[in-house]
Amino acid sequence: MSKYWSDFVSQLEPYVPGEQPKISNVAKLNANENPYGPSPQALEAMQLLANDDLRLYPPMNADDLKQTIANHYSLVKEQIFVSNGSDEVLAHAFNGLLKQSKPLLFPDISYSFYPVLCQLYGIEYEQIPLTDDFSINIEDYQRTNGGIIFPNPNAPTGRVLGLEAIEQLLRVNPDTVVVVDEAYIDFGGQSAVALINQHSNLLVVHTMSKSRSLAGMRIGYGMGSVELIEGLERIKNSFNPFPLGQLQIAAAIASFNDTEYFQQTCERIINSRDQVTERLQALGFEVLPSAANFIFARHKDTHAEALALALREQGLIVRHFKRPRIDQFLRITIGNEQQNARLLSTLQAILAA
Ligand SMILES: *Cc1c(COP(=O)(O)O)cnc(C)c1O
């Protein structure tokens, strides 16, 4: 607290990301980062641009990147919004599209940034409980709303909703904006991008932090109808007209152009996820079916917080949420083969002790 803070700032409760420990030899399986690193072509593209031209402002509309993304998803560039991480896309969407007189709806268990953004922008919201098996039942969203948002696959559960369900939700809810936060869609499930041209109220948000391993570069994008994108551009140009620098733009374009590296690393993570799931089940864990690069698991007789602490002592950091309904669960990011093996052997030793 400080006497210099406004009343507004004093009452904010900011988002707390997974910690970034400074200790070495830690297996960081707590923030859903990609273990494999960005495409070598993205690294090269950035190195080529680390020169005197950085004295210039970046291209104002990042048109080349928008065109690259548009081509990738069979859209036009006026349907693409790019920003400084998808958290910033979400912030502008909350402020410009989801702040309405009726409440915004999202699941009780989902990305914990959503209530933070509601508080920041003064948005009324209702949290809709996931079903007992931690899935989203879209019938629960057929009620008065000023907008709907959910991650698909959901975080931290990893469960994915099919396209038919999303389409049904859009059909019964044509008058408010539906945001599908697809941070993990490249690890499983079908993207709702395919529904954009039929539904002008659909905004699909992607990040390059997870499947494209560029979390440190802060690149996210939104895709939707021209009118939704124009709304986001109005906010952006009233806030920070240059959210992406030259290096970010170049890295993003190069990453999209390196399809092979992208597919190989995603496949490796998906295979590891399925193997880790089986091994954890053999150790007595219940693992929710995951379409993401993490799994959400609870052990039949050992408490999650105790397990998280024991893992930490062995240099393995996983995420535990002290929240109702999910405090028995650990959220574990899929690492590289070596980290996954270390996780499994350490858990086995802890449980045997
Ligand atoms: C990681 C994550 C984001 C944020 O991604 P950035 O582009 O790094 O800001 C958004 N939504 C969900 C559900 C996430 O897990």
Short mmCIF file of C-alpha atoms and ligand atoms in Angstrom, two decimals:
data_model
loop_
_atom_site.label_atom_id
_atom_site.label_comp_id
_atom_site.label_asym_id
_atom_site.label_seq_id
_atom_site.Cartn_x
_atom_site.Cartn_y
_atom_site.Cartn_z
CA MET A 1 0.00 0.00 0.00
CA SER A 2 1.16 3.50 -0.75
CA LYS A 3 -0.38 6.91 -0.22
CA TYR A 4 0.43 7.64 -3.86
CA TRP A 5 -1.88 4.91 -5.15
CA SER A 6 -5.35 5.74 -6.32
CA ASP A 7 -8.26 4.04 -4.55
CA PHE A 8 -8.69 1.99 -7.70
CA VAL A 9 -5.12 0.65 -7.64
CA SER A 10 -5.28 -0.04 -3.90
CA GLN A 11 -8.21 -2.42 -4.34
CA LEU A 12 -6.81 -4.41 -7.31
CA GLU A 13 -5.88 -8.06 -6.81
CA PRO A 14 -3.42 -8.75 -9.68
CA TYR A 15 -2.90 -12.09 -11.40
CA VAL A 16 -0.08 -14.25 -10.01
CA PRO A 17 1.71 -16.25 -12.77
CA GLY A 18 3.51 -19.54 -12.13
CA GLU A 19 6.84 -18.65 -10.49
CA GLN A 20 10.08 -18.38 -12.46
CA PRO A 21 12.70 -19.83 -10.07
CA LYS A 22 16.31 -18.72 -10.47
CA ILE A 23 17.81 -21.98 -9.18
CA SER A 24 19.50 -24.20 -11.76
CA ASN A 25 18.67 -27.83 -12.49
CA VAL A 26 15.04 -27.18 -11.75
CA ALA A 27 12.46 -28.89 -13.94
CA LYS A 28 9.95 -26.11 -14.44
CA LEU A 29 6.67 -27.88 -15.05
CA ASN A 30 4.44 -25.14 -13.66
CA ALA A 31 3.74 -22.60 -16.42
CA ASN A 32 2.91 -24.72 -19.48
CA GLU A 33 5.98 -23.47 -21.30
CA ASN A 34 7.26 -25.53 -24.21
CA PRO A 35 10.37 -27.61 -23.43
CA TYR A 36 11.68 -27.58 -27.00
CA GLY A 37 12.48 -23.97 -27.74
CA PRO A 38 11.38 -21.82 -30.68
CA SER A 39 11.90 -22.75 -34.33
CA PRO A 40 15.57 -22.21 -35.26
CA GLN A 41 14.25 -20.15 -38.17
CA ALA A 42 12.51 -17.79 -35.75
CA LEU A 43 15.77 -17.33 -33.83
CA GLU A 44 17.63 -16.64 -37.05
CA ALA A 45 15.02 -14.14 -38.22
CA MET A 46 15.42 -12.18 -34.99
CA GLN A 47 19.22 -12.22 -35.17
CA LEU A 48 19.10 -10.80 -38.69
CA LEU A 49 17.01 -7.88 -37.46
CA ALA A 50 19.10 -7.01 -34.41
CA ASN A 51 20.63 -4.02 -36.18
CA ASP A 52 20.50 -0.26 -36.61
CA ASP A 53 17.00 -0.33 -38.10
CA LEU A 54 15.65 -0.83 -34.58
CA ARG A 55 15.82 2.97 -34.24
CA LEU A 56 12.63 3.02 -36.34
CA TYR A 57 9.14 2.30 -35.06
CA PRO A 58 7.81 -1.07 -36.19
CA PRO A 59 5.21 -1.22 -38.98
CA MET A 60 2.09 0.19 -37.35
CA ASN A 61 -0.32 -2.54 -38.35
CA ALA A 62 2.00 -5.55 -38.52
CA ASP A 63 0.40 -6.25 -41.91
CA ASP A 64 2.90 -8.91 -42.98
CA LEU A 65 2.24 -10.91 -39.84
CA LYS A 66 -1.52 -10.49 -40.16
CA GLN A 67 -1.32 -11.71 -43.76
CA THR A 68 0.77 -14.72 -42.70
CA ILE A 69 -1.76 -15.66 -40.01
CA ALA A 70 -4.69 -15.03 -42.38
CA ASN A 71 -3.16 -17.36 -44.98
CA HIS A 72 -2.52 -20.02 -42.36
CA TYR A 73 -6.18 -20.08 -41.25
CA SER A 74 -7.85 -19.24 -44.61
CA LEU A 75 -9.08 -15.85 -43.41
CA VAL A 76 -8.40 -12.30 -44.64
CA LYS A 77 -6.03 -9.98 -42.82
CA GLU A 78 -8.86 -7.70 -41.65
CA GLN A 79 -10.01 -10.67 -39.55
CA ILE A 80 -6.72 -10.78 -37.61
CA PHE A 81 -5.72 -8.78 -34.54
CA VAL A 82 -2.16 -9.08 -33.20
CA SER A 83 -0.91 -8.02 -29.80
CA ASN A 84 1.66 -8.28 -27.03
CA GLY A 85 0.80 -11.78 -25.84
CA SER A 86 -2.71 -13.19 -25.88
CA ASP A 87 -3.24 -11.75 -22.41
CA GLU A 88 -3.28 -8.36 -24.11
CA VAL A 89 -5.73 -9.59 -26.78
CA LEU A 90 -7.92 -10.80 -23.90
CA ALA A 91 -7.58 -7.48 -22.07
CA HIS A 92 -8.77 -5.54 -25.12
CA ALA A 93 -11.57 -8.03 -25.73
CA PHE A 94 -12.77 -7.68 -22.12
CA ASN A 95 -12.61 -3.91 -22.32
CA GLY A 96 -14.04 -3.47 -25.79
CA LEU A 97 -16.39 -6.40 -26.40
CA LEU A 98 -17.26 -8.13 -23.12
CA LYS A 99 -17.91 -5.12 -20.89
CA GLN A 100 -21.67 -4.88 -21.20
CA SER A 101 -24.62 -4.17 -18.93
CA LYS A 102 -25.31 -7.91 -18.50
CA PRO A 103 -22.86 -10.26 -16.77
CA LEU A 104 -20.03 -12.02 -18.56
CA LEU A 105 -20.17 -15.83 -18.17
CA PHE A 106 -17.16 -18.13 -17.72
CA PRO A 107 -16.51 -21.46 -15.97
CA ASP A 108 -15.83 -21.55 -12.21
CA ILE A 109 -12.65 -23.45 -12.97
CA SER A 110 -10.76 -21.80 -15.83
CA TYR A 111 -8.01 -19.29 -16.57
CA SER A 112 -7.60 -17.27 -13.38
CA PHE A 113 -6.78 -14.12 -15.35
CA TYR A 114 -10.47 -13.69 -16.32
CA PRO A 115 -11.73 -12.48 -12.92
CA VAL A 116 -8.67 -10.21 -12.68
CA LEU A 117 -9.56 -8.54 -15.99
CA CYS A 118 -13.19 -8.21 -14.85
CA GLN A 119 -12.01 -6.39 -11.76
CA LEU A 120 -9.67 -4.16 -13.77
CA TYR A 121 -12.39 -3.10 -16.21
CA GLY A 122 -15.36 -3.18 -13.82
CA ILE A 123 -17.13 -6.05 -15.57
CA GLU A 124 -19.86 -7.95 -13.78
CA TYR A 125 -19.46 -11.72 -14.16
CA GLU A 126 -21.01 -15.06 -13.25
CA GLN A 127 -18.94 -18.19 -12.88
CA ILE A 128 -20.74 -21.26 -14.20
CA PRO A 129 -19.76 -24.47 -12.37
CA LEU A 130 -18.13 -27.19 -14.45
CA THR A 131 -19.98 -30.49 -14.24
CA ASP A 132 -18.86 -33.14 -11.73
CA ASP A 133 -16.43 -34.59 -14.26
CA PHE A 134 -14.95 -31.11 -14.80
CA SER A 135 -16.36 -30.52 -18.25
CA ILE A 136 -18.25 -27.56 -19.69
CA ASN A 137 -21.95 -28.17 -20.28
CA ILE A 138 -22.97 -25.57 -22.85
CA GLU A 139 -26.62 -25.75 -21.81
CA ASP A 140 -25.53 -24.03 -18.60
CA TYR A 141 -24.56 -21.01 -20.74
CA GLN A 142 -27.98 -20.54 -22.29
CA ARG A 143 -28.95 -17.66 -20.06
CA THR A 144 -28.88 -13.87 -20.16
CA ASN A 145 -25.32 -12.70 -20.66
CA GLY A 146 -23.18 -9.80 -21.81
CA GLY A 147 -20.68 -12.23 -23.32
CA ILE A 148 -19.16 -15.67 -22.81
CA ILE A 149 -15.51 -16.71 -22.55
CA PHE A 150 -13.81 -20.04 -21.90
CA PRO A 151 -10.50 -21.66 -22.73
CA ASN A 152 -10.69 -24.63 -25.10
CA PRO A 153 -9.00 -26.92 -24.17
CA ASN A 154 -9.87 -25.63 -20.70
CA ALA A 155 -7.13 -24.63 -18.28
CA PRO A 156 -6.28 -26.03 -15.82
CA THR A 157 -8.38 -29.13 -16.51
CA GLY A 158 -7.12 -29.87 -20.04
CA ARG A 159 -10.57 -31.05 -21.14
CA VAL A 160 -11.68 -30.08 -24.62
CA LEU A 161 -15.10 -29.20 -26.01
CA GLY A 162 -16.08 -30.38 -29.53
CA LEU A 163 -16.89 -28.03 -32.40
CA GLU A 164 -20.57 -29.08 -32.50
CA ALA A 165 -21.02 -27.91 -28.91
CA ILE A 166 -19.36 -24.56 -29.67
CA GLU A 167 -21.49 -24.16 -32.76
CA GLN A 168 -24.63 -24.84 -30.77
CA LEU A 169 -23.57 -22.26 -28.21
CA LEU A 170 -23.07 -19.69 -30.99
CA ARG A 171 -26.43 -20.53 -32.53
CA VAL A 172 -28.42 -19.93 -29.36
CA ASN A 173 -26.38 -16.88 -28.42
CA PRO A 174 -26.18 -14.66 -31.51
CA ASP A 175 -26.35 -11.26 -29.80
CA THR A 176 -23.31 -11.24 -27.54
CA VAL A 177 -19.66 -12.02 -28.14
CA VAL A 178 -18.34 -15.53 -27.50
CA VAL A 179 -14.56 -15.70 -26.96
CA VAL A 180 -12.84 -19.07 -27.30
CA ASP A 181 -9.36 -18.86 -25.76
CA GLU A 182 -7.45 -21.53 -27.71
CA ALA A 183 -4.07 -21.22 -25.98
CA TYR A 184 -3.66 -25.04 -26.14
CA ILE A 185 -5.62 -26.02 -29.25
CA ASP A 186 -2.52 -27.14 -31.17
CA PHE A 187 -2.11 -30.02 -28.69
CA GLY A 188 -5.58 -31.46 -29.34
CA GLY A 189 -9.12 -30.65 -30.34
CA GLN A 190 -10.55 -28.76 -33.30
CA SER A 191 -10.16 -25.02 -33.63
CA ALA A 192 -13.29 -22.87 -33.68
CA VAL A 193 -11.59 -20.79 -36.40
CA ALA A 194 -13.63 -22.91 -38.85
CA LEU A 195 -16.81 -21.24 -37.49
CA ILE A 196 -15.68 -17.62 -37.83
CA ASN A 197 -17.17 -16.93 -41.25
CA GLN A 198 -20.62 -18.18 -40.16
CA HIS A 199 -20.68 -16.40 -36.78
CA SER A 200 -19.85 -12.70 -36.58
CA ASN A 201 -19.92 -12.81 -32.76
CA LEU A 202 -17.08 -15.35 -32.41
CA LEU A 203 -13.58 -14.28 -31.38
CA VAL A 204 -10.89 -16.98 -31.29
CA VAL A 205 -7.75 -16.08 -29.33
CA HIS A 206 -4.38 -17.79 -29.86
CA THR A 207 -0.97 -17.40 -28.28
CA MET A 208 2.51 -18.15 -29.62
CA SER A 209 3.69 -18.82 -26.05
CA LYS A 210 2.75 -22.49 -25.80
CA SER A 211 2.74 -24.57 -29.01
CA ARG A 212 5.20 -22.20 -30.74
CA SER A 213 7.50 -21.87 -27.74
CA LEU A 214 7.79 -18.06 -27.89
CA ALA A 215 6.51 -17.14 -24.41
CA GLY A 216 9.49 -14.83 -23.93
CA MET A 217 8.60 -12.86 -27.07
CA ARG A 218 5.00 -12.04 -26.06
CA ILE A 219 2.96 -12.62 -29.21
CA GLY A 220 -0.76 -13.35 -29.32
CA TYR A 221 -3.51 -12.89 -31.88
CA GLY A 222 -7.27 -12.81 -32.16
CA MET A 223 -9.35 -13.96 -35.13
CA GLY A 224 -12.94 -13.05 -35.85
CA SER A 225 -15.31 -11.02 -37.98
CA VAL A 226 -14.07 -7.72 -39.41
CA GLU A 227 -16.36 -5.83 -37.02
CA LEU A 228 -14.99 -7.53 -33.89
CA ILE A 229 -11.41 -6.97 -35.05
CA GLU A 230 -12.14 -3.30 -35.78
CA GLY A 231 -13.42 -2.94 -32.20
CA LEU A 232 -10.17 -4.37 -30.86
CA GLU A 233 -8.11 -2.08 -33.14
CA ARG A 234 -9.96 0.94 -31.74
CA ILE A 235 -8.92 -0.02 -28.21
CA LYS A 236 -5.35 -0.86 -29.24
CA ASN A 237 -4.93 2.46 -31.03
CA SER A 238 -6.18 4.24 -27.91
CA PHE A 239 -3.75 2.36 -25.67
CA ASN A 240 -0.51 1.20 -27.35
CA PRO A 241 -0.41 1.52 -31.15
CA PHE A 242 2.80 -0.58 -31.37
CA PRO A 243 2.26 -3.67 -29.23
CA LEU A 244 4.65 -5.77 -31.36
CA GLY A 245 8.23 -4.81 -32.19
CA GLN A 246 10.18 -5.77 -35.32
CA LEU A 247 11.77 -8.79 -33.66
CA GLN A 248 8.43 -10.15 -32.47
CA ILE A 249 6.87 -9.75 -35.89
CA ALA A 250 9.83 -11.45 -37.62
CA ALA A 251 9.90 -14.33 -35.11
CA ALA A 252 6.18 -14.91 -35.50
CA ILE A 253 6.28 -14.97 -39.32
CA ALA A 254 9.29 -17.31 -39.35
CA SER A 255 7.58 -19.62 -36.86
CA PHE A 256 4.49 -19.89 -39.08
CA ASN A 257 6.69 -20.62 -42.07
CA ASP A 258 8.45 -23.49 -40.29
CA THR A 259 5.54 -25.93 -40.33
CA GLU A 260 7.73 -28.98 -39.96
CA TYR A 261 9.38 -27.93 -36.69
CA PHE A 262 6.00 -26.90 -35.30
CA GLN A 263 4.34 -30.21 -36.14
CA GLN A 264 7.25 -32.31 -34.88
CA THR A 265 7.49 -30.57 -31.50
CA CYS A 266 3.71 -30.63 -30.97
CA GLU A 267 3.62 -34.34 -31.79
CA ARG A 268 6.46 -35.06 -29.39
CA ILE A 269 4.61 -33.30 -26.58
CA ILE A 270 1.34 -35.09 -27.38
CA ASN A 271 3.08 -38.49 -27.35
CA SER A 272 4.80 -37.68 -24.05
CA ARG A 273 1.50 -36.52 -22.56
CA ASP A 274 -0.14 -39.81 -23.37
CA GLN A 275 2.79 -41.79 -21.94
CA VAL A 276 2.98 -39.69 -18.75
CA THR A 277 -0.78 -40.10 -18.31
CA GLU A 278 -0.50 -43.89 -18.39
CA ARG A 279 2.44 -43.96 -16.00
CA LEU A 280 0.67 -41.65 -13.54
CA GLN A 281 -2.43 -43.83 -13.65
CA ALA A 282 -0.22 -46.81 -12.79
CA LEU A 283 1.03 -44.83 -9.75
CA GLY A 284 -2.55 -44.37 -8.50
CA PHE A 285 -3.41 -41.01 -10.03
CA GLU A 286 -6.69 -40.08 -11.62
CA VAL A 287 -5.77 -38.03 -14.69
CA LEU A 288 -8.39 -35.94 -16.48
CA PRO A 289 -8.33 -36.56 -20.25
CA SER A 290 -6.08 -33.79 -21.56
CA ALA A 291 -5.96 -32.16 -24.99
CA ALA A 292 -3.31 -29.69 -23.79
CA ASN A 293 0.45 -29.67 -23.02
CA PHE A 294 -0.26 -30.29 -19.35
CA ILE A 295 -2.22 -32.75 -17.30
CA PHE A 296 -4.45 -32.28 -14.29
CA ALA A 297 -4.20 -35.18 -11.87
CA ARG A 298 -5.08 -36.19 -8.32
CA HIS A 299 -3.72 -39.05 -6.32
CA LYS A 300 -6.11 -41.45 -4.66
CA ASP A 301 -4.59 -41.10 -1.20
CA THR A 302 -1.89 -38.44 -1.11
CA HIS A 303 -2.77 -34.77 -0.83
CA ALA A 304 -1.76 -32.59 -3.76
CA GLU A 305 -0.17 -29.84 -1.70
CA ALA A 306 2.06 -32.33 0.11
CA LEU A 307 3.06 -33.86 -3.22
CA ALA A 308 3.83 -30.45 -4.71
CA LEU A 309 6.07 -29.63 -1.75
CA ALA A 310 7.86 -32.97 -1.89
CA LEU A 311 8.45 -32.56 -5.63
CA ARG A 312 9.77 -29.08 -5.06
CA GLU A 313 12.36 -30.37 -2.60
CA GLN A 314 13.60 -32.57 -5.44
CA GLY A 315 13.77 -29.65 -7.88
CA LEU A 316 10.52 -30.30 -9.73
CA ILE A 317 8.08 -27.42 -9.81
CA VAL A 318 4.43 -28.12 -10.60
CA ARG A 319 1.34 -26.00 -10.04
CA HIS A 320 -1.09 -26.45 -7.17
CA PHE A 321 -4.16 -24.21 -6.85
CA LYS A 322 -5.54 -23.66 -3.35
CA ARG A 323 -9.02 -23.28 -4.68
CA PRO A 324 -12.33 -25.01 -3.94
CA ARG A 325 -13.02 -28.16 -5.99
CA ILE A 326 -9.47 -28.45 -7.36
CA ASP A 327 -7.16 -28.35 -4.34
CA GLN A 328 -6.67 -32.12 -4.60
CA PHE A 329 -5.17 -31.70 -8.10
CA LEU A 330 -1.73 -30.94 -9.49
CA ARG A 331 -1.31 -29.29 -12.85
CA ILE A 332 1.81 -30.69 -14.44
CA THR A 333 3.29 -29.32 -17.67
CA ILE A 334 4.60 -31.94 -20.08
CA GLY A 335 8.36 -31.43 -20.29
CA ASN A 336 11.02 -33.02 -22.47
CA GLU A 337 11.61 -36.78 -22.23
CA GLN A 338 14.27 -36.38 -19.56
CA GLN A 339 12.15 -34.10 -17.37
CA ASN A 340 9.14 -36.39 -17.68
CA ALA A 341 11.22 -39.42 -16.66
CA ARG A 342 12.57 -37.46 -13.68
CA LEU A 343 9.04 -36.45 -12.68
CA LEU A 344 7.79 -40.03 -12.78
CA SER A 345 10.71 -41.57 -10.89
CA THR A 346 10.58 -38.83 -8.24
CA LEU A 347 6.83 -39.29 -7.76
CA GLN A 348 7.30 -43.03 -7.51
CA ALA A 349 9.91 -42.56 -4.77
CA ILE A 350 7.78 -40.04 -2.88
CA LEU A 351 4.74 -42.31 -2.94
CA ALA A 352 6.77 -45.34 -1.88
CA ALA A 353 8.30 -43.52 1.12
C1 LIG B 1 -0.94 -19.12 -21.29
C2 LIG B 1 -2.34 -18.68 -21.50
C3 LIG B 1 -2.66 -17.45 -22.03
C4 LIG B 1 -1.64 -16.35 -22.16
O1 LIG B 1 -0.76 -16.42 -23.15
P1 LIG B 1 0.26 -15.24 -23.47
O2 LIG B 1 0.13 -15.12 -24.95
O3 LIG B 1 1.58 -15.71 -23.03
O4 LIG B 1 -0.20 -13.98 -22.80
C5 LIG B 1 -3.98 -17.14 -22.29
N1 LIG B 1 -4.97 -18.01 -22.01
C6 LIG B 1 -4.72 -19.20 -21.45
C7 LIG B 1 -5.85 -20.11 -21.14
C8 LIG B 1 -3.40 -19.56 -21.17
O5 LIG B 1 -3.15 -20.72 -20.56
#
